[in-house]
Tab-separated table of C-alpha atoms in Angstrom:
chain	number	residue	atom	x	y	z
Z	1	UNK	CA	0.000	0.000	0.000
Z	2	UNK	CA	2.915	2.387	0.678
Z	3	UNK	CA	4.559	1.865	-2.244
Z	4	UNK	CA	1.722	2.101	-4.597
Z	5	UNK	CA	0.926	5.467	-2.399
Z	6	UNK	CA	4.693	6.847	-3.184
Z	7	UNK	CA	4.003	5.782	-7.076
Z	8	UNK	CA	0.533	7.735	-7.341
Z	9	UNK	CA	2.499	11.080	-5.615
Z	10	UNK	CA	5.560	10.234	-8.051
Z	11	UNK	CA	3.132	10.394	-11.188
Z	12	UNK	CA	1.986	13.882	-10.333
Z	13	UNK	CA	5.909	14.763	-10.854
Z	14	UNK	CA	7.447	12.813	-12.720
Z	15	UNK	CA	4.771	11.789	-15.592
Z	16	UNK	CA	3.199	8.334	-15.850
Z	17	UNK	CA	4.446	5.318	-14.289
Z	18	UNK	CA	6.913	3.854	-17.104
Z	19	UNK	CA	6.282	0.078	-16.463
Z	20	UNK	CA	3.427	-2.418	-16.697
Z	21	UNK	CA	4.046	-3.990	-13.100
Z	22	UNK	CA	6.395	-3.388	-10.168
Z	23	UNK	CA	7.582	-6.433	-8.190
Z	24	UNK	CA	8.883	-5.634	-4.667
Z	25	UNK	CA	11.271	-8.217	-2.439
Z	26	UNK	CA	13.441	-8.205	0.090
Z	27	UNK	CA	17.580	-8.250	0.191
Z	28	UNK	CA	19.482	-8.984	2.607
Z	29	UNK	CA	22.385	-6.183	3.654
Z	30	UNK	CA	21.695	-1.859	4.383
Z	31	UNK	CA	21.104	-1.370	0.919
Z	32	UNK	CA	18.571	-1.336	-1.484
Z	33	UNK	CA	18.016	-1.079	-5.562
Z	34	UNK	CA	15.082	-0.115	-8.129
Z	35	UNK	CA	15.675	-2.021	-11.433
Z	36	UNK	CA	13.716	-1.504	-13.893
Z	37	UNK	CA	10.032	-2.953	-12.843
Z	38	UNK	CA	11.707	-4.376	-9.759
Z	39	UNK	CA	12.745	-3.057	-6.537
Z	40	UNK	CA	15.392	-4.520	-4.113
Z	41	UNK	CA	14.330	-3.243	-0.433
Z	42	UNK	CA	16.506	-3.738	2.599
Z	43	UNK	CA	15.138	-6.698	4.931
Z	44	UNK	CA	15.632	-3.710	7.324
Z	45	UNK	CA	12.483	-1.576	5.525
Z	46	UNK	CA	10.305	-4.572	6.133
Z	47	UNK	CA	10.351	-4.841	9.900
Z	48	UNK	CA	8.445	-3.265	12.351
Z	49	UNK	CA	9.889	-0.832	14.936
Z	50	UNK	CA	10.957	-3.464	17.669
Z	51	UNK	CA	12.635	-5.508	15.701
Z	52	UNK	CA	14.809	-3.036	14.085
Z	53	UNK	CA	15.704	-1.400	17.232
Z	54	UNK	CA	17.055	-5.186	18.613
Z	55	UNK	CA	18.279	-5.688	15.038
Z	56	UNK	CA	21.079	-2.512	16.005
Z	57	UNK	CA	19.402	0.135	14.229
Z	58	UNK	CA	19.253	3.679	15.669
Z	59	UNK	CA	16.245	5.823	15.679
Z	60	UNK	CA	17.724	7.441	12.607
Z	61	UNK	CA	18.731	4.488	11.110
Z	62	UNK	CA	14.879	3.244	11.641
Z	63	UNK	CA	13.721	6.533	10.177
Z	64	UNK	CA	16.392	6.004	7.063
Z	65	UNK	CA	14.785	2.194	6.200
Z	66	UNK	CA	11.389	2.633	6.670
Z	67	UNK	CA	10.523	6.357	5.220
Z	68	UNK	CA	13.337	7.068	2.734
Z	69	UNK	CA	15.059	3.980	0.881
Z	70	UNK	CA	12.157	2.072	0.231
Z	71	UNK	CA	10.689	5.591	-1.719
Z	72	UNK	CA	14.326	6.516	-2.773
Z	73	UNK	CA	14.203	3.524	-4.606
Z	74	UNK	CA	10.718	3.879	-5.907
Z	75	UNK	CA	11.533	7.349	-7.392
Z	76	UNK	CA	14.245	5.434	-9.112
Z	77	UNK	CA	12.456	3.538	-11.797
Z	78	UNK	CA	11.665	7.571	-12.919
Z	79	UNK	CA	15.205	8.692	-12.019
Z	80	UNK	CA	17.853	6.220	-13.470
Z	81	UNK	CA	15.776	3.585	-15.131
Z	82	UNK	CA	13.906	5.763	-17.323
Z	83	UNK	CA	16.180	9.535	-17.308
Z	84	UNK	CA	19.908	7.851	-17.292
Z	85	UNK	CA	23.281	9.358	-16.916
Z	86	UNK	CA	25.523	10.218	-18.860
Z	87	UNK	CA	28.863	9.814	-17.072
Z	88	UNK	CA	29.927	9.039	-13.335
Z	89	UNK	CA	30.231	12.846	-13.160
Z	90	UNK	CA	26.349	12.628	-13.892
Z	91	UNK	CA	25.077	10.033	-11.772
Z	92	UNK	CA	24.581	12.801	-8.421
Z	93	UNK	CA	21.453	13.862	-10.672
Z	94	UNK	CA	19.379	11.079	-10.278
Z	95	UNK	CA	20.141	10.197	-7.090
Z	96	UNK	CA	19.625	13.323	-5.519
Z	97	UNK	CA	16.414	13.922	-7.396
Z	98	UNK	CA	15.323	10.291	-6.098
Z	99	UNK	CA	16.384	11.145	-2.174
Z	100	UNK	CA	14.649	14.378	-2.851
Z	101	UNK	CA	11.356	13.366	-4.292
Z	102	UNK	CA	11.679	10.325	-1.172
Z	103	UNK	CA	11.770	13.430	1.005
Z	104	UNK	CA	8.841	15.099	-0.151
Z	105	UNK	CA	6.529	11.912	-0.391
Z	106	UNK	CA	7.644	11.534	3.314
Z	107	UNK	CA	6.469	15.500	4.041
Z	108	UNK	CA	3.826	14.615	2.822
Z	109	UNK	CA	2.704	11.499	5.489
Z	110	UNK	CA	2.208	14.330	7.995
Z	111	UNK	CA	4.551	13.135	11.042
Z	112	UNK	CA	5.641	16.425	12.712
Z	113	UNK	CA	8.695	15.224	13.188
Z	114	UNK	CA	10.054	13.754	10.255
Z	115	UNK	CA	9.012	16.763	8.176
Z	116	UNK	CA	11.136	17.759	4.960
Z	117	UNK	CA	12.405	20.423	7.364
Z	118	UNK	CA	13.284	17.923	9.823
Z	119	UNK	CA	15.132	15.767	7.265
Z	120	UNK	CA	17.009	18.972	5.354
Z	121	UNK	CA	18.782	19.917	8.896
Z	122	UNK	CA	19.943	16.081	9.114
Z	123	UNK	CA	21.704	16.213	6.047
Z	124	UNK	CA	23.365	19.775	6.537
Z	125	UNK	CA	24.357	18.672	10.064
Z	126	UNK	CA	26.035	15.393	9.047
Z	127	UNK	CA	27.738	17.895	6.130
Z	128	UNK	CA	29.265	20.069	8.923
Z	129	UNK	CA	30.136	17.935	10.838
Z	130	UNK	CA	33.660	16.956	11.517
Z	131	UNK	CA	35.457	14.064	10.137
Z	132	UNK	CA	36.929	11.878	12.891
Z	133	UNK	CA	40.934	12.432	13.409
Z	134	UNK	CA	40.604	15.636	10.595
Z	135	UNK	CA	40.189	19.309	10.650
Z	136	UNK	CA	37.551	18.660	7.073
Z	137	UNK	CA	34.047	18.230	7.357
Z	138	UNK	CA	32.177	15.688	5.678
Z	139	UNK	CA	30.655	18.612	3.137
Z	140	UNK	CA	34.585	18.770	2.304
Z	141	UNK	CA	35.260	15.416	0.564
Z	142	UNK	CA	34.296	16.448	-2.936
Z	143	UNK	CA	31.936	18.143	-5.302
Z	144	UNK	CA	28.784	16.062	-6.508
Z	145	UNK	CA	30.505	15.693	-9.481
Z	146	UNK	CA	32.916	13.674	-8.481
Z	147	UNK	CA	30.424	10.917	-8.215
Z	148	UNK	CA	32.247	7.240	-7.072
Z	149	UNK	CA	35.298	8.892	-6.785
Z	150	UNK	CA	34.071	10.220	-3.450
Z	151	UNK	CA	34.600	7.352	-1.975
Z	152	UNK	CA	38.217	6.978	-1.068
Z	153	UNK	CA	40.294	5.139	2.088
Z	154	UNK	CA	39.899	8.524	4.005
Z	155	UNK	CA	36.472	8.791	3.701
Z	156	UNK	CA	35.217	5.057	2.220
Z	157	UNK	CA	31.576	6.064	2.114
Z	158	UNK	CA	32.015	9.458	1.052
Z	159	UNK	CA	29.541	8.620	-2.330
Z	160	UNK	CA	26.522	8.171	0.240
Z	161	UNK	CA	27.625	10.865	2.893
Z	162	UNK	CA	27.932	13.635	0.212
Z	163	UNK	CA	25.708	12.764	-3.015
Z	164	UNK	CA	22.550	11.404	-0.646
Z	165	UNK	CA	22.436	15.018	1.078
Z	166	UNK	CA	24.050	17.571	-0.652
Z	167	UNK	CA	22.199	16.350	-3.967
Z	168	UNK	CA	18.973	16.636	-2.246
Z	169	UNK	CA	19.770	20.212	-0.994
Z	170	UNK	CA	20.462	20.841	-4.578
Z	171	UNK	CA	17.744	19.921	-5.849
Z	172	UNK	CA	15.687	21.691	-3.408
Z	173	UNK	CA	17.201	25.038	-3.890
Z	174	UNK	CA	16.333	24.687	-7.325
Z	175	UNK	CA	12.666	24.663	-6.639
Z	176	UNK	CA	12.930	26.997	-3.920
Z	177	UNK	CA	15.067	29.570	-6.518
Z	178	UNK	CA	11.704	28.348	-8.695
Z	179	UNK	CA	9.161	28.929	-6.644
Z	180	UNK	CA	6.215	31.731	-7.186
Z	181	UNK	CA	4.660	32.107	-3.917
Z	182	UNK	CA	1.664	33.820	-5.230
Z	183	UNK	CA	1.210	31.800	-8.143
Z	184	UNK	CA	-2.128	29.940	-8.649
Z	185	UNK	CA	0.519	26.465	-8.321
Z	186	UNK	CA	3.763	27.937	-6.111
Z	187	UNK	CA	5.782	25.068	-7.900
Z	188	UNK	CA	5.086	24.752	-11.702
Z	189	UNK	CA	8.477	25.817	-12.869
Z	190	UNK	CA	9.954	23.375	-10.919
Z	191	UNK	CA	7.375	20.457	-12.092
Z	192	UNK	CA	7.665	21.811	-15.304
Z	193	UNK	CA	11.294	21.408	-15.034
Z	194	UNK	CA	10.642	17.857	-14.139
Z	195	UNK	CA	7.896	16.703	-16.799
Z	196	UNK	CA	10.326	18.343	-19.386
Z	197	UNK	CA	13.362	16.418	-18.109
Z	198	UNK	CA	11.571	13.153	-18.010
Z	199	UNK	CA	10.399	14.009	-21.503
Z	200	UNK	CA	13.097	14.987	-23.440
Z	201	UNK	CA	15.543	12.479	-22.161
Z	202	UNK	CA	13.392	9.817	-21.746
Z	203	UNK	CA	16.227	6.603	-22.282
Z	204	UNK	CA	18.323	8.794	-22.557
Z	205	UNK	CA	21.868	10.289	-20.693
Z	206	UNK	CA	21.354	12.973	-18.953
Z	207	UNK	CA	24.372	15.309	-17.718
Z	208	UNK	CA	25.260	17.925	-16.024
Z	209	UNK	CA	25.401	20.317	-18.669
Z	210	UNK	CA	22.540	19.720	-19.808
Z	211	UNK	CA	20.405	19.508	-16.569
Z	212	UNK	CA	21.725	23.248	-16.279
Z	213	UNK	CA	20.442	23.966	-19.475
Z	214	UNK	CA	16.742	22.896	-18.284
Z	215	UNK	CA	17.131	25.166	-15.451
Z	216	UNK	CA	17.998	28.055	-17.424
Z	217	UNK	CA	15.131	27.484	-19.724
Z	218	UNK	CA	12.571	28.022	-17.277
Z	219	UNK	CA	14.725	30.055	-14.448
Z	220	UNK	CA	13.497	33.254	-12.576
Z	221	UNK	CA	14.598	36.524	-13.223
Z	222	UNK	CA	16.006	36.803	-9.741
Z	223	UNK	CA	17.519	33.673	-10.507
Z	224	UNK	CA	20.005	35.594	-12.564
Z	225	UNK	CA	22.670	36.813	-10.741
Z	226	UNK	CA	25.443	37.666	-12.905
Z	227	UNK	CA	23.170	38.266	-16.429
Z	228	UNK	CA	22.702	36.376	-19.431
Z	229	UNK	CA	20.132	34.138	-18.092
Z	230	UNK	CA	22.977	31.812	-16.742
Z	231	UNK	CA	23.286	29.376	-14.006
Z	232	UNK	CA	26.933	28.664	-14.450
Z	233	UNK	CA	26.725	30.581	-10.956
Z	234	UNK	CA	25.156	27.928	-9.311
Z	235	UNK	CA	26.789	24.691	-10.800
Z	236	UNK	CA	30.042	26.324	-10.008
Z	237	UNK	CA	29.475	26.931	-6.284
Z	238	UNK	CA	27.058	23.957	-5.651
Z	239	UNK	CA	27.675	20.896	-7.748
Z	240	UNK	CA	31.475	21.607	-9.193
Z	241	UNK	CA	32.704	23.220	-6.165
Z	242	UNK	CA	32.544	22.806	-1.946
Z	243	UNK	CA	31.640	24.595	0.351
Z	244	UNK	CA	29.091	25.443	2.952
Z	245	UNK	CA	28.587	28.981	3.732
Z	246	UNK	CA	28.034	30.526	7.294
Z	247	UNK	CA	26.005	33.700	8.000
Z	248	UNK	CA	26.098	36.143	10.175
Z	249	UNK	CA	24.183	39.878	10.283
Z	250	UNK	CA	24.853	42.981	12.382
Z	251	UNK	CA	22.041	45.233	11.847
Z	252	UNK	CA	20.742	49.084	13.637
Z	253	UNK	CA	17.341	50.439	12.995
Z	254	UNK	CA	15.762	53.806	13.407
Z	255	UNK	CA	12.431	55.192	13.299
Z	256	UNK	CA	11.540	57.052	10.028
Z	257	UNK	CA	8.029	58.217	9.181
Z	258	UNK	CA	8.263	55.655	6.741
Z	259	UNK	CA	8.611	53.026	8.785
Z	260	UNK	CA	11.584	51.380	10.564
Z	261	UNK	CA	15.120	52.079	8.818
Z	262	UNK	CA	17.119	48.944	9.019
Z	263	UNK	CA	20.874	48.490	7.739
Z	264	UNK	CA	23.079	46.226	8.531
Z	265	UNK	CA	25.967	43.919	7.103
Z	266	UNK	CA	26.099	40.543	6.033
Z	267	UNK	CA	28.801	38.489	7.241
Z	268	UNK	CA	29.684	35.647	4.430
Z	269	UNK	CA	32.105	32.965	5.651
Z	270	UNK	CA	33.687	29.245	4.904
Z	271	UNK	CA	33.355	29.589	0.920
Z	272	UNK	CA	35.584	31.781	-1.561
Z	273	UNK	CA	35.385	35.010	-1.955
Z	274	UNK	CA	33.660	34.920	-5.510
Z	275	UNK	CA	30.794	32.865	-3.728
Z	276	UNK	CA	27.054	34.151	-4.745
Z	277	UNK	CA	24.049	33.288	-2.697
Z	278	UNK	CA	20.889	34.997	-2.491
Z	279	UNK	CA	19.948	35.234	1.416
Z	280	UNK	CA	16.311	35.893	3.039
Z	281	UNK	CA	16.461	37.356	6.130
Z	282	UNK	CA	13.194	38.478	7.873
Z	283	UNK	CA	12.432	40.313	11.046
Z	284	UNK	CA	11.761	38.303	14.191
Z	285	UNK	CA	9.159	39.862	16.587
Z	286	UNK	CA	8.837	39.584	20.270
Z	287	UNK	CA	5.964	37.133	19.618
Z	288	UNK	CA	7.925	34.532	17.440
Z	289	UNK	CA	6.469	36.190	14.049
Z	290	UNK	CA	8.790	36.789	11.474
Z	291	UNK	CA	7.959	39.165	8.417
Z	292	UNK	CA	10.414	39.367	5.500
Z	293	UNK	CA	12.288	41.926	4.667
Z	294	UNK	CA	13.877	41.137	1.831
Z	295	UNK	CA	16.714	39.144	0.153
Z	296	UNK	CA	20.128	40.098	-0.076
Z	297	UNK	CA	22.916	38.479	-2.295
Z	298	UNK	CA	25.624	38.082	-0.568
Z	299	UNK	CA	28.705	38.932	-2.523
Z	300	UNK	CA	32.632	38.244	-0.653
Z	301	UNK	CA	32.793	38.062	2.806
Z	302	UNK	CA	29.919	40.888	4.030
Z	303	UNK	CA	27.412	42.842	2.182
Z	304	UNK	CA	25.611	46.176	3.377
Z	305	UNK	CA	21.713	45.850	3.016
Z	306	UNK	CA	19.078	48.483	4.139
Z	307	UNK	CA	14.990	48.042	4.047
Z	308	UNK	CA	12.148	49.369	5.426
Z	309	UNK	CA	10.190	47.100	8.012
Z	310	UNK	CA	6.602	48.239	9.371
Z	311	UNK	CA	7.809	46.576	12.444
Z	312	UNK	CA	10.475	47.549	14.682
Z	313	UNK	CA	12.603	43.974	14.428
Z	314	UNK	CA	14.036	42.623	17.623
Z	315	UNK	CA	16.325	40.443	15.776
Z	316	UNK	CA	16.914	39.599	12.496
Z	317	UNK	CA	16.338	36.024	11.080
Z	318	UNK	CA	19.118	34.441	8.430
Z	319	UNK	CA	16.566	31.985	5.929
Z	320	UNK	CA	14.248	30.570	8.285
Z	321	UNK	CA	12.143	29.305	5.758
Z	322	UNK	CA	15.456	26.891	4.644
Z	323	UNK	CA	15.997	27.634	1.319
Z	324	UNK	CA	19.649	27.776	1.548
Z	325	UNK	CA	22.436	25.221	2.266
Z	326	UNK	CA	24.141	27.451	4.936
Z	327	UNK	CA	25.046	27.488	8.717
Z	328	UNK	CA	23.600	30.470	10.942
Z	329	UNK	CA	23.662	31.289	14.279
């Protein structure tokens, strides 16, 4: 029943459901696979809570079997058996769009806590984070593009730990970059996007190049930071490049008859100084209400802003909402 429910939400994305049948069984090990027609599901994704828990699993690790991989690998007979890749340096594109799309079928089962929120701040933690006995972080190891070549003695699974959750923070920028909030349907550029994709390279390689390409054709105007309807600006810093920015914001306001007068700085951190990144910050109020104020592009290490707020802000907010792969405080 769960899978069938993941393959009606899929066809709303990603188009009609490309084969006559899909046969599901069990495999032993932590991993599973979606050939085409057939999935392989972890033994772990078919047992109930108790049993993984004496089985070794941690709550995560629970959370990991039974919500993502078995949908992961659904999403797959869209994303790699149907839209292919074109080189190892292509394969992060259908993975992360298959974690991704996982992630949103889960958002959509309605457990508080294992929201798409919820799951976006596991992966950027576990990219932050330290590697044992080094000064890196796991967001270090590589760029996506790197694909299997991530993995290496020094960090052996470094294909899961980067391309798994960096991917899907790719391809969730994307549709947040994408998204219309007052549009009739907030998302249609980025299904669009999709439907197009799945179209147009329908058994066929897909790469990198020319996944950028579809997100030029239908990008935003404010999706163009440095002009000519490019996103060689985002490719560079997010899928051939690392990286992880931190934010920070000193701010004053005064009273104008206006409204409030706020300017501030921008504090950009961790990345090179040629990094671009277009930041929302929003005024947080006394009561826990946060209006926007606006969105600033950060540009080298700090960047002056100035807007007018209705409010007087108590604090300012860096991307609540979590549309950007950052750190804040």
């Amino acid at each position: 029943h769960e899978i069938e429910e993941s393959i009606h939400f899929y066809q709303g994305l990603s188009g009609p459901f490309p084969f006559q049948k899909l046969s599901v069984s069990q495999i032993p090990g932590t991993f599973g696979q979606g050939w085409p027609g057939l999935l392989y599901l972890s033994t772990y994704s078919y047992l109930p809570a108790e049993a993984q828990l004496r089985a070794g699993l941690s709550i995560s690790g629970q959370e990991h079997f039974s919500e993502l991989v078995p949908f992961h690998e659904v999403a797959h007979q869209w994303w790699g058996n149907v839209v292919g890749w074109d080189s190892y340096r292509d394969q992060w594109i259908d993975e992360a769009m298959a974690n991704y799309l996982a992630l949103l079928f889960a958002d959509t089962q309605k457990h508080s806590d294992h929201s798409l929120h919820v799951w976006l701040t596991r992966y950027r933690d576990n990219l932050v984070a330290k590697i044992p006995d080094s000064e890196g972080t796991y967001g270090d190891i590589g760029a996506l593009e790197l694909g299997s070549r991530l993995n290496s003695s020094k960090s052996p699974l470094g294909f899961e730990q980067v391309i798994y959750s960096k991917g899907a923070w790719v391809m969730h920028m994307l549709r947040e970059e994408l998204r219309q909030p007052n549009a009739k349907d907030p998302d249609e550029r980025f299904h669009t996007l999709l439907h197009t994709m799945m179209t147009k390279y329908s058994y066929r390689a897909l790469s990198t190049t020319d996944f950028q390409h579809e997100v030029e054709a239908v990008m935003t105007k404010s999706m163009d930071l440095e002009g000519g309807r490019s996103m060689e600006w985002f490719f560079d810093q997010w899928v051939r490049g690392t990286g992880i920015p931190s934010y920070r914001v000193e701010f004053n306001v005064r009273s104008t008859e206006k409204g409030f007068l706020v300017r501030g700085k921008l504090f950009q951190d961790n990345v090179p100084h040629s990094f671009l990144a277009p930041v929302p910050l929003y005024a947080g109020a006394s009561a826990g209400h946060a209006t926007y104020l606006g969105t600033v592009i950060a540009s080298g290490p700090e960047t002056s802003f100035h807007f007018i707020s209705k409010t007087d802000p108590r604090k300012i907010l860096i991307d609540p909402q979590m549309t950007l792969l950052c750190v804040t405080p």
